[in-house]
Tab-separated table of C-alpha atoms in Angstrom:
chain	number	residue	atom	x	y	z
A	356	MET	CA	38.489	-24.844	-47.814
A	357	GLU	CA	36.117	-24.998	-44.832
A	358	ASN	CA	37.416	-26.137	-41.477
A	359	PRO	CA	36.030	-29.519	-40.380
A	360	LYS	CA	33.187	-29.305	-37.912
A	361	PRO	CA	34.448	-29.979	-34.374
A	362	PRO	CA	33.198	-33.219	-32.787
A	363	ALA	CA	29.920	-32.876	-30.884
A	364	LYS	CA	30.163	-32.847	-27.101
A	365	ILE	CA	27.860	-34.346	-24.517
A	366	GLY	CA	26.053	-32.433	-21.797
A	367	LEU	CA	24.809	-32.998	-18.270
A	368	PHE	CA	21.973	-35.420	-19.063
A	369	THR	CA	24.141	-37.693	-21.199
A	370	SER	CA	27.081	-37.526	-18.769
A	371	THR	CA	24.772	-38.444	-15.893
A	372	SER	CA	23.355	-41.290	-18.000
A	373	LEU	CA	26.908	-42.525	-18.529
A	374	VAL	CA	27.510	-42.599	-14.763
A	375	VAL	CA	24.176	-44.245	-13.931
A	376	GLY	CA	24.294	-46.584	-16.923
A	377	ASN	CA	27.788	-47.853	-16.145
A	378	MET	CA	27.009	-48.431	-12.461
A	379	ILE	CA	23.596	-50.039	-12.876
A	380	ALA	CA	24.370	-53.169	-14.871
A	381	SER	CA	23.030	-56.695	-14.565
A	382	GLY	CA	24.309	-57.224	-11.006
A	383	VAL	CA	21.612	-55.115	-9.349
A	384	PHE	CA	18.990	-57.646	-10.434
A	385	LEU	CA	20.688	-60.307	-8.261
A	386	LEU	CA	21.907	-58.278	-5.264
A	387	PRO	CA	18.777	-58.720	-3.082
A	388	ALA	CA	19.306	-62.489	-3.209
A	389	SER	CA	22.940	-62.098	-2.145
A	390	LEU	CA	21.975	-59.826	0.753
A	391	ALA	CA	19.166	-62.138	1.885
A	392	ALA	CA	21.691	-64.558	3.351
A	393	TYR	CA	22.345	-61.939	6.048
A	394	GLY	CA	18.765	-60.734	6.563
A	395	GLY	CA	17.595	-57.151	7.032
A	396	ILE	CA	20.996	-56.126	8.370
A	397	GLY	CA	22.135	-56.159	4.759
A	398	LEU	CA	20.429	-52.778	4.378
A	399	LEU	CA	22.988	-51.311	6.787
A	400	GLY	CA	25.650	-52.599	4.412
A	401	TRP	CA	23.991	-50.570	1.653
A	402	ILE	CA	24.172	-47.477	3.853
A	403	GLY	CA	27.880	-48.048	4.508
A	404	SER	CA	28.800	-48.570	0.864
A	405	SER	CA	26.577	-45.631	-0.162
A	406	ALA	CA	28.474	-43.356	2.222
A	407	GLY	CA	31.732	-44.541	0.660
A	408	ALA	CA	30.349	-43.970	-2.842
A	409	ILE	CA	29.418	-40.387	-1.935
A	410	VAL	CA	32.946	-39.760	-0.615
A	411	LEU	CA	34.449	-41.124	-3.838
A	412	ALA	CA	32.009	-39.069	-5.913
A	413	LEU	CA	33.080	-35.959	-3.965
A	414	LEU	CA	36.726	-36.867	-4.600
A	415	PHE	CA	36.266	-37.144	-8.371
A	416	SER	CA	34.093	-34.025	-8.424
A	417	LYS	CA	36.869	-32.049	-6.697
A	418	LEU	CA	39.525	-33.490	-9.009
A	419	SER	CA	37.486	-32.703	-12.125
A	420	LYS	CA	37.237	-29.074	-11.015
A	421	LYS	CA	40.957	-28.870	-10.318
A	422	ILE	CA	41.890	-30.509	-13.665
A	423	PRO	CA	38.745	-30.039	-15.823
A	424	ASN	CA	40.093	-31.254	-19.192
A	425	ALA	CA	41.912	-34.296	-17.841
A	426	LEU	CA	41.314	-37.012	-20.437
A	427	GLY	CA	41.358	-40.422	-18.805
A	428	GLY	CA	39.993	-39.335	-15.417
A	429	PRO	CA	41.801	-41.389	-12.722
A	430	TYR	CA	44.794	-41.823	-15.047
A	431	ALA	CA	45.240	-38.067	-15.518
A	432	TYR	CA	44.647	-37.323	-11.843
A	433	THR	CA	47.236	-39.913	-10.816
A	434	ARG	CA	49.778	-38.552	-13.285
A	435	ALA	CA	49.329	-35.014	-11.960
A	436	GLY	CA	50.220	-36.026	-8.403
A	437	LEU	CA	52.247	-39.241	-8.634
A	438	GLY	CA	53.966	-39.128	-12.033
A	439	ASP	CA	54.185	-41.307	-15.132
A	440	PHE	CA	54.795	-44.748	-13.641
A	441	ALA	CA	51.839	-44.715	-11.242
A	442	ALA	CA	49.642	-43.221	-13.970
A	443	TYR	CA	50.703	-45.945	-16.394
A	444	LEU	CA	49.785	-48.656	-13.870
A	445	VAL	CA	46.343	-47.059	-13.523
A	446	ALA	CA	45.857	-46.867	-17.299
A	447	TRP	CA	47.075	-50.427	-17.881
A	448	GLY	CA	45.034	-51.967	-15.074
A	449	TYR	CA	41.917	-49.958	-15.854
A	450	TRP	CA	42.159	-50.863	-19.535
A	451	ILE	CA	42.322	-54.557	-18.641
A	452	SER	CA	39.365	-54.167	-16.282
A	453	ILE	CA	37.259	-52.506	-18.982
A	454	TRP	CA	37.565	-55.204	-21.620
A	455	CYS	CA	37.307	-58.025	-19.090
A	456	THR	CA	34.204	-56.394	-17.605
A	457	ASN	CA	32.697	-55.954	-21.059
A	458	ALA	CA	33.192	-59.649	-21.769
A	459	ALA	CA	31.353	-60.498	-18.543
A	460	ILE	CA	28.535	-58.051	-19.375
A	461	ALA	CA	28.151	-59.613	-22.822
A	462	VAL	CA	27.875	-63.062	-21.247
A	463	ALA	CA	25.216	-61.726	-18.846
A	464	PHE	CA	23.337	-60.234	-21.807
A	465	VAL	CA	23.174	-63.654	-23.481
A	466	SER	CA	22.155	-65.236	-20.179
A	467	TYR	CA	19.131	-62.943	-19.805
A	468	LEU	CA	18.169	-63.526	-23.437
A	469	THR	CA	17.677	-67.220	-22.660
A	470	VAL	CA	14.411	-66.241	-20.933
A	471	PHE	CA	13.006	-65.479	-24.394
A	472	PHE	CA	15.157	-67.808	-26.522
A	473	GLU	CA	15.819	-71.090	-24.711
A	474	VAL	CA	17.923	-72.384	-27.604
A	475	LEU	CA	20.739	-70.133	-26.321
A	476	LYS	CA	21.008	-72.419	-23.277
A	477	THR	CA	22.012	-75.425	-25.360
A	478	ASN	CA	23.595	-73.976	-28.504
A	479	SER	CA	26.975	-72.521	-27.509
A	480	PHE	CA	27.832	-71.300	-31.000
A	481	LEU	CA	24.562	-69.402	-31.299
A	482	ALA	CA	25.065	-67.946	-27.830
A	483	LEU	CA	28.599	-66.879	-28.732
A	484	GLY	CA	27.419	-65.320	-31.986
A	485	THR	CA	24.708	-63.403	-30.151
A	486	GLY	CA	27.165	-62.024	-27.612
A	487	LEU	CA	29.677	-61.056	-30.312
A	488	SER	CA	26.918	-59.370	-32.317
A	489	ALA	CA	26.056	-57.160	-29.339
A	490	ILE	CA	29.720	-56.261	-28.812
A	491	TRP	CA	30.365	-55.303	-32.434
A	492	LEU	CA	27.055	-53.497	-32.908
A	493	LEU	CA	27.858	-51.238	-29.963
A	494	THR	CA	31.478	-50.953	-31.114
A	495	TRP	CA	30.150	-49.565	-34.408
A	496	VAL	CA	27.857	-47.166	-32.514
A	497	ASN	CA	30.821	-45.939	-30.473
A	498	THR	CA	32.892	-45.229	-33.587
A	499	ARG	CA	30.124	-42.981	-34.925
A	500	GLY	CA	30.797	-40.300	-32.312
A	501	VAL	CA	29.994	-39.499	-28.685
A	502	LYS	CA	26.671	-37.910	-29.628
A	503	GLU	CA	25.376	-41.226	-30.994
A	504	VAL	CA	26.764	-43.069	-27.975
A	505	GLY	CA	25.020	-40.526	-25.778
A	506	TRP	CA	21.630	-41.149	-27.356
A	507	VAL	CA	21.952	-44.912	-26.864
A	508	GLN	CA	23.065	-44.337	-23.271
A	509	LYS	CA	20.161	-42.009	-22.467
A	510	ILE	CA	17.565	-44.385	-23.919
A	511	THR	CA	18.955	-47.513	-22.251
A	512	THR	CA	19.383	-45.753	-18.896
A	513	VAL	CA	15.744	-44.660	-18.842
A	514	LEU	CA	14.564	-48.114	-19.950
A	515	LYS	CA	16.719	-49.979	-17.424
A	516	ILE	CA	15.604	-47.834	-14.480
A	517	ALA	CA	11.904	-47.952	-15.416
A	518	PRO	CA	11.202	-51.599	-14.385
A	519	LEU	CA	13.244	-51.219	-11.191
A	520	VAL	CA	11.360	-48.076	-10.198
A	521	LEU	CA	8.005	-49.589	-11.158
A	522	VAL	CA	8.592	-52.744	-9.096
A	523	THR	CA	9.858	-50.605	-6.210
A	524	ILE	CA	6.861	-48.234	-6.134
A	525	MET	CA	4.239	-50.966	-6.477
A	526	GLY	CA	6.148	-53.259	-4.137
A	527	LEU	CA	5.823	-50.758	-1.300
A	528	PHE	CA	2.211	-51.982	-0.913
A	529	TYR	CA	3.340	-55.628	-0.593
A	530	ILE	CA	6.048	-55.259	2.071
A	531	ASP	CA	5.755	-57.561	5.077
A	532	PHE	CA	7.982	-56.185	7.841
A	533	ALA	CA	8.095	-59.656	9.412
A	534	ASN	CA	10.533	-60.523	6.597
A	535	PHE	CA	13.138	-58.299	8.285
A	536	VAL	CA	12.964	-60.300	11.532
A	537	PRO	CA	15.335	-61.534	12.842
A	538	PHE	CA	17.490	-58.631	11.676
A	539	ASN	CA	20.645	-60.732	11.374
A	540	ILE	CA	20.045	-64.313	10.258
A	541	SER	CA	23.690	-65.062	9.499
A	542	SER	CA	26.044	-66.932	11.838
A	543	VAL	CA	28.418	-63.952	12.193
A	544	SER	CA	28.304	-60.904	14.467
A	545	ASN	CA	26.379	-57.768	13.531
A	546	PHE	CA	29.631	-55.920	12.809
A	547	SER	CA	30.932	-58.724	10.578
A	548	ALA	CA	27.583	-58.932	8.760
A	549	VAL	CA	27.549	-55.184	8.060
A	550	THR	CA	31.175	-55.309	6.868
A	551	ALA	CA	30.464	-58.276	4.580
A	552	THR	CA	27.333	-56.731	3.044
A	553	ALA	CA	28.994	-53.327	2.642
A	554	THR	CA	31.860	-54.980	0.759
A	555	LEU	CA	29.392	-56.954	-1.321
A	556	THR	CA	27.358	-53.895	-2.294
A	557	LEU	CA	30.349	-51.606	-2.850
A	558	PHE	CA	31.147	-53.272	-6.149
A	559	ALA	CA	27.752	-52.182	-7.449
A	560	PHE	CA	29.093	-48.614	-7.352
A	561	LEU	CA	32.174	-49.255	-9.487
A	562	GLY	CA	31.981	-46.922	-12.464
A	563	LEU	CA	30.996	-43.753	-10.596
A	564	GLU	CA	34.091	-42.107	-12.117
A	565	SER	CA	32.829	-42.734	-15.673
A	566	ALA	CA	32.082	-39.075	-16.485
A	567	THR	CA	35.679	-38.064	-15.706
A	568	ILE	CA	37.252	-40.304	-18.364
A	569	PRO	CA	35.943	-38.751	-21.635
A	570	ALA	CA	36.549	-35.192	-20.308
A	571	GLY	CA	37.607	-33.905	-23.732
A	572	ASN	CA	34.209	-34.836	-25.167
A	573	ILE	CA	32.131	-33.164	-22.449
A	574	HIS	CA	30.662	-29.668	-22.700
A	575	GLU	CA	31.999	-27.372	-19.961
A	576	PRO	CA	33.722	-30.254	-18.111
A	577	GLU	CA	34.571	-28.138	-15.060
A	578	LYS	CA	30.822	-27.800	-14.399
A	579	THR	CA	29.314	-30.848	-16.066
A	580	ILE	CA	31.573	-33.606	-14.699
A	581	PRO	CA	31.171	-32.765	-10.979
A	582	ARG	CA	27.398	-32.411	-11.367
A	583	ALA	CA	27.023	-35.594	-13.411
A	584	THR	CA	29.195	-37.568	-10.952
A	585	MET	CA	27.237	-36.443	-7.889
A	586	ILE	CA	23.764	-36.614	-9.476
A	587	GLY	CA	24.467	-40.009	-11.051
A	588	THR	CA	25.795	-41.434	-7.778
A	589	ILE	CA	22.817	-40.148	-5.773
A	590	ILE	CA	20.314	-41.518	-8.320
A	591	THR	CA	22.048	-44.892	-8.229
A	592	ILE	CA	22.072	-44.974	-4.418
A	593	PHE	CA	18.346	-44.199	-4.354
A	594	VAL	CA	17.539	-46.944	-6.877
A	595	TYR	CA	19.792	-49.530	-5.216
A	596	VAL	CA	18.776	-49.032	-1.589
A	597	LEU	CA	15.036	-48.518	-2.055
A	598	SER	CA	14.605	-51.344	-4.579
A	599	SER	CA	16.583	-53.801	-2.424
A	600	THR	CA	14.555	-52.824	0.652
A	601	VAL	CA	11.274	-53.432	-1.158
A	602	VAL	CA	12.284	-56.818	-2.616
A	603	MET	CA	13.671	-58.002	0.736
A	604	GLY	CA	10.422	-56.893	2.379
A	605	MET	CA	8.259	-58.717	-0.157
A	606	ILE	CA	9.990	-62.101	-0.170
A	607	PRO	CA	11.020	-64.086	2.955
A	608	ALA	CA	14.809	-64.303	3.345
A	609	ALA	CA	14.824	-68.127	3.258
A	610	GLU	CA	13.168	-68.012	-0.156
A	611	LEU	CA	14.928	-64.911	-1.459
A	612	LYS	CA	18.476	-66.160	-0.896
A	613	ASN	CA	17.798	-69.082	-3.279
A	614	SER	CA	16.211	-66.917	-5.979
A	615	ASN	CA	17.889	-66.667	-9.374
A	616	ALA	CA	15.807	-63.623	-10.323
A	617	PRO	CA	14.627	-61.708	-7.219
A	618	PHE	CA	13.137	-58.744	-9.105
A	619	ALA	CA	11.314	-61.105	-11.437
A	620	ASP	CA	9.911	-62.950	-8.413
A	621	ALA	CA	8.801	-59.641	-6.893
A	622	ALA	CA	7.143	-58.607	-10.157
A	623	ALA	CA	5.338	-61.951	-10.308
A	624	ILE	CA	3.873	-61.324	-6.830
A	625	ILE	CA	2.481	-57.976	-8.002
A	626	TRP	CA	1.330	-58.697	-11.575
A	627	GLY	CA	1.536	-62.467	-12.050
A	628	ASP	CA	4.016	-64.802	-13.733
A	629	SER	CA	3.959	-62.947	-17.064
A	630	ALA	CA	5.652	-59.978	-15.365
A	631	ARG	CA	8.870	-62.008	-15.158
A	632	TYR	CA	9.388	-61.263	-18.845
A	633	TRP	CA	9.200	-57.516	-18.209
A	634	VAL	CA	11.996	-57.708	-15.668
A	635	ALA	CA	14.057	-59.956	-17.944
A	636	ALA	CA	13.634	-57.375	-20.710
A	637	GLY	CA	14.775	-54.667	-18.284
A	638	ALA	CA	17.862	-56.708	-17.440
A	639	ILE	CA	18.645	-57.143	-21.150
A	640	VAL	CA	18.408	-53.380	-21.720
A	641	SER	CA	20.481	-52.833	-18.573
A	642	THR	CA	23.333	-54.988	-19.856
A	643	LEU	CA	23.239	-53.320	-23.280
A	644	GLY	CA	23.391	-49.868	-21.691
A	645	ALA	CA	26.328	-50.823	-19.479
A	646	LEU	CA	28.126	-52.453	-22.424
A	647	ASN	CA	27.621	-49.319	-24.531
A	648	GLY	CA	29.020	-47.041	-21.835
A	649	TRP	CA	32.035	-49.186	-21.028
A	650	ILE	CA	32.929	-49.605	-24.716
A	651	LEU	CA	33.110	-45.798	-24.890
A	652	LEU	CA	35.669	-45.818	-22.068
A	653	GLN	CA	37.782	-48.619	-23.571
A	654	GLY	CA	38.979	-46.190	-26.233
A	655	GLN	CA	39.372	-43.126	-23.996
A	656	MET	CA	41.714	-44.529	-21.341
A	657	PRO	CA	44.471	-45.838	-23.678
A	658	MET	CA	44.142	-42.672	-25.806
A	659	ALA	CA	44.969	-40.547	-22.753
A	660	ALA	CA	48.062	-42.659	-22.039
A	661	ALA	CA	49.088	-42.625	-25.725
A	662	ARG	CA	49.060	-38.814	-25.747
A	663	ASP	CA	51.624	-38.905	-22.940
A	664	LYS	CA	53.690	-41.534	-24.819
A	665	LEU	CA	52.927	-44.233	-22.259
A	666	PHE	CA	50.870	-46.303	-24.732
A	667	PRO	CA	51.551	-46.879	-28.460
A	668	VAL	CA	50.662	-43.886	-30.631
A	669	LEU	CA	48.067	-45.891	-32.603
A	670	PHE	CA	45.699	-45.579	-29.603
A	671	ASN	CA	45.740	-41.803	-30.104
A	672	LYS	CA	44.476	-41.912	-33.680
A	673	GLU	CA	41.006	-40.414	-34.108
A	674	ASN	CA	38.575	-40.856	-36.988
A	675	SER	CA	36.599	-38.049	-38.658
A	676	LYS	CA	34.129	-38.114	-35.750
A	677	GLY	CA	36.860	-37.345	-33.228
A	678	VAL	CA	36.704	-40.863	-31.792
A	679	PRO	CA	39.705	-43.168	-31.055
A	680	ALA	CA	38.121	-45.819	-33.264
A	681	LEU	CA	41.213	-48.023	-33.554
A	682	GLY	CA	41.575	-48.193	-29.762
A	683	ILE	CA	37.898	-49.138	-29.426
A	684	VAL	CA	38.251	-51.855	-32.073
A	685	ILE	CA	41.384	-53.290	-30.441
A	686	GLY	CA	39.520	-53.477	-27.145
A	687	SER	CA	36.571	-55.206	-28.779
A	688	VAL	CA	38.892	-57.758	-30.385
A	689	LEU	CA	40.201	-58.598	-26.911
A	690	ILE	CA	36.644	-58.789	-25.557
A	691	SER	CA	35.725	-61.147	-28.380
A	692	GLY	CA	38.701	-63.336	-27.517
A	693	LEU	CA	37.540	-63.582	-23.910
A	694	MET	CA	34.030	-64.392	-25.076
A	695	MET	CA	35.401	-67.258	-27.155
A	696	LEU	CA	37.344	-68.557	-24.162
A	697	ASN	CA	34.212	-68.421	-22.033
A	698	PHE	CA	32.185	-70.417	-24.523
A	699	THR	CA	34.897	-73.032	-25.009
A	700	ASN	CA	34.527	-76.128	-22.837
A	701	GLY	CA	37.255	-76.477	-20.230
A	702	LEU	CA	38.300	-72.816	-20.194
A	703	ASN	CA	35.607	-71.368	-17.937
A	704	ASP	CA	38.010	-71.172	-15.004
A	705	MET	CA	40.337	-68.957	-17.035
A	706	PHE	CA	37.477	-66.539	-17.681
A	707	THR	CA	36.630	-66.511	-13.967
A	708	PHE	CA	40.210	-65.589	-13.108
A	709	MET	CA	40.140	-62.754	-15.672
A	710	ALA	CA	36.941	-61.474	-14.080
A	711	LEU	CA	38.616	-61.537	-10.650
A	712	MET	CA	41.456	-59.408	-11.973
A	713	THR	CA	39.084	-56.601	-12.912
A	714	THR	CA	37.931	-55.817	-9.377
A	715	LEU	CA	41.267	-54.679	-7.969
A	716	THR	CA	42.253	-52.901	-11.182
A	717	VAL	CA	39.281	-50.584	-10.677
A	718	LEU	CA	39.888	-50.037	-6.957
A	719	ILE	CA	43.595	-49.165	-7.355
A	720	PRO	CA	42.779	-46.031	-9.436
A	721	TYR	CA	40.565	-44.882	-6.557
A	722	LEU	CA	43.476	-45.271	-4.118
A	723	PHE	CA	45.921	-43.486	-6.410
A	724	SER	CA	43.460	-40.685	-7.212
A	725	ALA	CA	42.842	-40.013	-3.512
A	726	THR	CA	46.599	-39.983	-2.835
A	727	SER	CA	47.241	-37.677	-5.777
A	728	TYR	CA	44.534	-35.255	-4.667
A	729	GLY	CA	46.016	-35.075	-1.174
A	730	ILE	CA	49.478	-34.394	-2.623
A	731	MET	CA	48.136	-31.638	-4.894
A	732	ILE	CA	46.458	-29.918	-1.930
A	733	LEU	CA	49.613	-30.119	0.212
A	734	GLN	CA	51.742	-28.711	-2.622
A	735	GLU	CA	49.662	-25.545	-3.023
A	736	LYS	CA	51.584	-22.480	-1.842
A	737	PHE	CA	48.641	-20.471	-0.615
A	738	TRP	CA	46.232	-22.361	1.579
A	739	LYS	CA	42.541	-21.577	1.702
A	740	ARG	CA	40.000	-22.241	4.406
A	741	ASP	CA	38.539	-25.265	2.636
A	742	HIS	CA	41.866	-27.080	2.228
A	743	ILE	CA	41.387	-28.979	5.511
A	744	SER	CA	38.001	-30.277	4.352
A	745	GLN	CA	39.528	-31.268	1.004
A	746	LEU	CA	42.281	-33.217	2.774
A	747	ILE	CA	39.614	-34.951	4.856
A	748	ILE	CA	37.798	-36.000	1.644
A	749	ALA	CA	41.075	-37.334	0.216
A	750	ALA	CA	41.838	-39.242	3.423
A	751	LEU	CA	38.345	-40.735	3.702
A	752	ALA	CA	38.371	-41.764	0.020
A	753	PHE	CA	41.791	-43.389	0.470
A	754	LEU	CA	40.792	-45.275	3.613
A	755	PHE	CA	37.508	-46.423	2.121
A	756	SER	CA	39.237	-47.635	-1.062
A	757	LEU	CA	41.879	-49.428	0.994
A	758	TRP	CA	39.164	-51.089	3.076
A	759	ALA	CA	37.432	-52.177	-0.138
A	760	VAL	CA	40.678	-53.694	-1.460
A	761	VAL	CA	41.130	-55.671	1.753
A	762	GLY	CA	37.477	-56.703	1.784
A	763	SER	CA	37.541	-57.914	-1.817
A	764	GLY	CA	39.298	-61.118	-0.779
A	765	GLN	CA	42.708	-62.717	-1.116
A	766	GLU	CA	42.103	-64.278	-4.520
A	767	THR	CA	40.839	-61.023	-6.020
A	768	VAL	CA	43.838	-59.090	-4.662
A	769	TYR	CA	46.258	-61.722	-5.964
A	770	TRP	CA	44.925	-61.800	-9.517
A	771	GLY	CA	44.428	-58.044	-9.566
A	772	PHE	CA	48.078	-57.443	-8.755
A	773	ILE	CA	49.081	-60.003	-11.381
A	774	ALA	CA	47.098	-58.017	-13.964
A	775	ILE	CA	48.658	-54.691	-12.937
A	776	LEU	CA	52.232	-55.961	-12.635
A	777	SER	CA	51.980	-57.701	-16.026
A	778	GLY	CA	52.167	-54.262	-17.625
A	779	ILE	CA	55.586	-53.337	-16.193
A	780	PRO	CA	57.634	-54.995	-19.000
A	781	PHE	CA	55.515	-53.115	-21.553
A	782	TYR	CA	56.153	-49.842	-19.691
A	783	MET	CA	59.923	-50.447	-19.738
A	784	TRP	CA	59.779	-51.183	-23.466
A	785	MET	CA	57.818	-47.970	-24.130
A	786	LYS	CA	60.372	-45.919	-22.162
A	787	ARG	CA	63.310	-47.442	-24.038
A	788	ALA	CA	61.596	-46.753	-27.358
A	789	GLN	CA	61.305	-43.006	-26.640
């Protein structure tokens, strides 16, 4: 009897697409409008958050080299340095953040579709069905194997970046530098404005650790993951900063801050009103690509914890394609439930609170990973010359993550901790069951 063919693994291009695709979602299409309330000084916020993103990318690159086959990324790194309980909190919180984020992405997907199908604005059941169809179509794709997921991710990443790059390049010829004057139009100090815009833009970089999570499905992870993490982060920084600069230079701040579709408005200036549909199509592809990538991760994180007996064993079951299909399906059921809550009158506030919980549950793994890396370096018996620089990276990543937690706001911190602490009874039950 022939041995079954081992599951296909993904390479550098697909891993980089996963990083870029998961970071560049629907939010980038609205960020210039959010920054416009502060004026040109918002670009300094981009620089600050970009520097933090590079530090975090360096952190995860270093960790992936130290533990190359660590399934679950931040979960595995935390477990290596801080033990089971801290690792469980990371897995639990991150798992919640993934399916809550996917529900929000699916809602955004339906929202952008209303540009082409206005009936979705008034027919809630049709809108819900459309969102659920996208979720379960991509759930099916993800159960077919990482190679199929990779192809979808590569295609959607290229298609989502194309309109942004096109608007950016052509928009360079339409920039009016008078739109950056005065540099700070907000009522707060320059320092406060930079801090606020850096916090605002930081959340656009969440997901830079995506290549570390499916480590077992990546070809030569000790080489591929660090490269994909750094390349993907740099590409995303370039797209974010340059595209925001161009749009803010094309449209006066007073007009831009009230725009519901800043890139569409910029495209209309260049090519006319019909170009709005191109940008809307790009946003639709962008949301699909992000949804595809995050659905991949919703099966990987609980599988990693299940292998260490911190999650139920059913999350560790793989199908013939080497995919934790049951874990992916369970996640999609939860996403579908959130979608139904969102499209039910009177329960929108509940969905908003669930969305708030996701922010902190992504930032906490960054804090724990930085702490764990520092501990691992200090525990090494034989120090090398580069250990000081590695400790500096760990310290900077920790401080930046802590600053981001503080800057995310009281309500976000409150609901984030509620989400994380809600898993403690489940952890105690799992330990008693062993």
